[in-house]
GROMACS .gro file of C-alpha atoms in nm:
model
  194
    1MET     CA    1   5.034   0.692   4.090
    2ILE     CA    2   5.246   0.719   4.409
    3SER     CA    3   5.549   0.490   4.423
    4ARG     CA    4   5.568   0.225   4.695
    5LYS     CA    5   5.883   0.390   4.840
    6ARG     CA    6   5.709   0.728   4.870
    7LEU     CA    7   5.399   0.568   5.021
    8LEU     CA    8   5.617   0.396   5.288
    9SER     CA    9   5.785   0.731   5.355
   10TYR     CA   10   5.443   0.898   5.409
   11ALA     CA   11   5.327   0.613   5.632
   12THR     CA   12   5.638   0.645   5.845
   13ILE     CA   13   5.587   1.021   5.885
   14ILE     CA   14   5.220   0.970   5.980
   15ARG     CA   15   5.309   0.697   6.231
   16LYS     CA   16   5.574   0.917   6.395
   17GLU     CA   17   5.343   1.218   6.410
   18ALA     CA   18   5.060   1.007   6.556
   19ALA     CA   19   5.296   0.873   6.824
   20ARG     CA   20   5.414   1.227   6.903
   21LEU     CA   21   5.058   1.355   6.932
   22LYS     CA   22   4.957   1.063   7.151
   23LYS     CA   23   5.249   1.133   7.384
   24ASN     CA   24   5.148   1.503   7.403
   25VAL     CA   25   4.783   1.417   7.478
   26ASP     CA   26   4.892   1.168   7.741
   27THR     CA   27   5.108   1.434   7.904
   28VAL     CA   28   4.822   1.684   7.920
   29LEU     CA   29   4.581   1.419   8.057
   30GLN     CA   30   4.825   1.299   8.319
   31THR     CA   31   4.890   1.652   8.438
   32ALA     CA   32   4.516   1.726   8.440
   33ASN     CA   33   4.474   1.445   8.698
   34ILE     CA   34   4.743   1.579   8.925
   35ALA     CA   35   4.516   1.620   9.227
   36GLN     CA   36   4.432   1.251   9.211
   37LYS     CA   37   4.802   1.168   9.190
   38ILE     CA   38   4.873   1.374   9.503
   39ASP     CA   39   4.608   1.174   9.689
   40LYS     CA   40   4.784   0.853   9.591
   41LEU     CA   41   5.146   0.948   9.667
   42ASN     CA   42   5.338   0.650   9.812
   43PHE     CA   43   5.550   0.809  10.086
   44GLU     CA   44   5.853   0.637  10.225
   45GLU     CA   45   6.157   0.750  10.417
   46ALA     CA   46   6.442   0.830  10.181
   47ASP     CA   47   6.785   0.985  10.191
   48ILE     CA   48   6.771   1.276   9.946
   49HIS     CA   49   7.150   1.275   9.907
   50GLU     CA   50   7.127   0.919   9.778
   51ILE     CA   51   6.850   1.016   9.536
   52LEU     CA   52   7.059   1.313   9.411
   53GLU     CA   53   7.371   1.098   9.361
   54GLU     CA   54   7.166   0.837   9.166
   55LEU     CA   55   7.012   1.122   8.965
   56GLN     CA   56   7.354   1.262   8.873
   57ILE     CA   57   7.455   0.923   8.738
   58SER     CA   58   7.133   0.872   8.540
   59CYS     CA   59   7.157   1.222   8.391
   60ASP     CA   60   7.519   1.172   8.281
   61PRO     CA   61   7.445   1.081   7.915
   62VAL     CA   62   7.220   1.385   7.868
   63LEU     CA   63   7.471   1.608   8.040
   64LYS     CA   64   7.751   1.487   7.817
   65GLU     CA   65   7.536   1.534   7.508
   66LYS     CA   66   7.468   1.897   7.607
   67HIS     CA   67   7.826   1.953   7.729
   68ALA     CA   68   7.673   2.042   8.063
   69THR     CA   69   7.794   2.020   8.420
   70LEU     CA   70   7.587   1.914   8.722
   71LYS     CA   71   7.753   1.980   9.060
   72LEU     CA   72   7.625   1.844   9.387
   73ASN     CA   73   7.688   2.054   9.696
   74LEU     CA   74   7.547   1.831   9.972
   75GLN     CA   75   7.573   2.038  10.289
   76ALA     CA   76   7.273   1.903  10.481
   77THR     CA   77   7.365   1.696  10.783
   78ASN     CA   78   7.016   1.544  10.789
   79SER     CA   79   6.887   1.462  10.443
   80ARG     CA   80   6.612   1.212  10.529
   81ILE     CA   81   6.252   1.303  10.455
   82LYS     CA   82   5.940   1.119  10.349
   83VAL     CA   83   5.883   1.122   9.972
   84ASP     CA   84   5.722   0.942   9.688
   85LYS     CA   85   6.047   0.851   9.512
   86LEU     CA   86   5.901   0.846   9.162
   87HIS     CA   87   5.740   1.189   9.180
   88PHE     CA   88   6.023   1.340   9.384
   89THR     CA   89   6.273   1.229   9.115
   90ASN     CA   90   6.037   1.368   8.849
   91ILE     CA   91   6.048   1.708   9.025
   92LEU     CA   92   6.428   1.707   9.012
   93HIS     CA   93   6.441   1.585   8.651
   94ASN     CA   94   6.201   1.856   8.545
   95LEU     CA   95   6.405   2.134   8.700
   96ILE     CA   96   6.731   1.996   8.558
   97ASP     CA   97   6.569   1.958   8.213
   98ASN     CA   98   6.460   2.321   8.225
   99GLY     CA   99   6.808   2.433   8.323
  100LEU     CA  100   6.944   2.246   8.021
  101LYS     CA  101   6.675   2.366   7.774
  102TYR     CA  102   6.681   2.734   7.865
  103SER     CA  103   7.054   2.794   7.830
  104GLN     CA  104   7.232   2.985   7.552
  105ARG     CA  105   7.574   2.881   7.670
  106GLN     CA  106   7.733   2.568   7.817
  107PRO     CA  107   7.486   2.468   8.094
  108VAL     CA  108   7.613   2.463   8.449
  109LEU     CA  109   7.372   2.337   8.715
  110GLU     CA  110   7.427   2.308   9.086
  111ILE     CA  111   7.210   2.131   9.342
  112THR     CA  112   7.272   2.234   9.702
  113THR     CA  113   7.116   2.089  10.013
  114GLN     CA  114   7.120   2.238  10.359
  115ASN     CA  115   6.935   2.218  10.687
  116VAL     CA  116   6.771   2.523  10.837
  117LYS     CA  117   6.589   2.461  11.166
  118ASN     CA  118   6.368   2.158  11.105
  119GLU     CA  119   6.378   2.181  10.723
  120LEU     CA  120   6.572   2.026  10.441
  121ILE     CA  121   6.627   2.285  10.169
  122VAL     CA  122   6.709   2.168   9.816
  123LYS     CA  123   6.822   2.440   9.574
  124ILE     CA  124   6.864   2.386   9.201
  125LYS     CA  125   7.052   2.665   9.031
  126ASP     CA  126   7.127   2.706   8.658
  127ASN     CA  127   7.312   2.960   8.437
  128GLY     CA  128   7.029   2.982   8.185
  129ILE     CA  129   6.850   3.275   8.032
  130GLY     CA  130   6.666   3.364   8.352
  131ILE     CA  131   6.308   3.472   8.401
  132SER     CA  132   6.179   3.832   8.417
  133GLU     CA  133   6.022   3.962   8.736
  134LYS     CA  134   5.695   4.011   8.541
  135ASP     CA  135   5.683   3.643   8.441
  136GLN     CA  136   5.792   3.502   8.778
  137LYS     CA  137   5.449   3.545   8.936
  138TYR     CA  138   5.294   3.321   8.668
  139ILE     CA  139   5.572   3.064   8.630
  140PHE     CA  140   5.395   2.790   8.828
  141ASN     CA  141   5.056   2.842   8.657
  142LYS     CA  142   4.919   2.563   8.438
  143PHE     CA  143   4.994   2.614   8.066
  144PHE     CA  144   5.204   2.932   8.128
  145ARG     CA  145   5.514   2.958   7.910
  146VAL     CA  146   5.777   3.224   7.928
  147HIS     CA  147   5.857   3.398   7.601
  148THR     CA  148   6.204   3.268   7.521
  149GLY     CA  149   6.324   3.535   7.279
  150ASP     CA  150   6.599   3.390   7.058
  151ILE     CA  151   6.552   3.032   7.176
  152HIS     CA  152   6.315   2.869   6.930
  153ASN     CA  153   6.391   2.497   6.987
  154VAL     CA  154   6.219   2.470   7.327
  155LYS     CA  155   5.894   2.272   7.313
  156GLY     CA  156   5.641   2.212   7.579
  157PHE     CA  157   5.294   2.286   7.713
  158GLY     CA  158   5.372   2.500   8.019
  159LEU     CA  159   5.291   2.203   8.248
  160GLY     CA  160   5.635   2.116   8.390
  161LEU     CA  161   5.666   2.385   8.658
  162TYR     CA  162   5.296   2.349   8.739
  163TYR     CA  163   5.360   1.977   8.804
  164VAL     CA  164   5.671   2.063   9.009
  165LYS     CA  165   5.482   2.312   9.235
  166GLU     CA  166   5.187   2.079   9.285
  167MET     CA  167   5.411   1.782   9.369
  168VAL     CA  168   5.632   1.984   9.605
  169GLU     CA  169   5.316   2.095   9.787
  170GLY     CA  170   5.189   1.737   9.772
  171HIS     CA  171   5.509   1.651   9.968
  172LYS     CA  172   5.402   1.914  10.227
  173GLY     CA  173   5.678   2.142  10.096
  174SER     CA  174   5.709   2.478   9.929
  175ILE     CA  175   5.898   2.616   9.633
  176GLU     CA  176   6.021   2.962   9.543
  177LEU     CA  177   6.211   3.106   9.253
  178LYS     CA  178   6.500   3.356   9.237
  179SER     CA  179   6.587   3.464   8.890
  180ARG     CA  180   6.718   3.752   8.681
  181PRO     CA  181   6.725   3.768   8.303
  182GLY     CA  182   7.067   3.669   8.170
  183GLU     CA  183   7.178   3.540   8.512
  184GLY     CA  184   6.994   3.208   8.542
  185SER     CA  185   6.738   3.078   8.783
  186GLU     CA  186   6.741   2.918   9.128
  187PHE     CA  187   6.454   2.702   9.248
  188ILE     CA  188   6.448   2.666   9.626
  189MET     CA  189   6.243   2.387   9.783
  190HIS     CA  190   6.166   2.353  10.154
  191PHE     CA  191   6.069   2.017  10.307
  192GLU     CA  192   6.005   1.927  10.672
  193LEU     CA  193   6.237   1.683  10.836
  194PHE     CA  194   6.086   1.413  11.047
   0.00000   0.00000   0.00000
């Protein structure tokens, strides 16, 4: 007969695993409905510099835990665009999270803004493991995951960068990647000013 203590231990493990699986299923289902989300974006005028400064503060506990640095290099003289604040902030969180996850050394991230013609450009650069040229053409595809070599603690479904690209385009923007293995990655987003 199984002891009460062991039974409680098993029940706790099952409950935690069920919660984890539910979260994973919810993530997949939410991302599968991304086209519907884009149709329902709630655009409002926002100052991206304010959003980035708030983001830096909200990320501080995670940055400290990872011994990471996040620098803001806010060069844009006009940083006001129309965004859905929730999804725009999720775009930034996703790219920062990737920069933290895919690093084999102390993570250093830098977010730069600048204006070129009638655009606001937001660049997020990290010093992570980088992405091979071969993988770069697939990086924004749904469910694509880059082989991470020696990093085995990175979990996910390959939906994060798909979400980022779809949401950037939902904001009438574009995104590109510059990366070299061992030298980190830089995601460059272009948004129209109004």
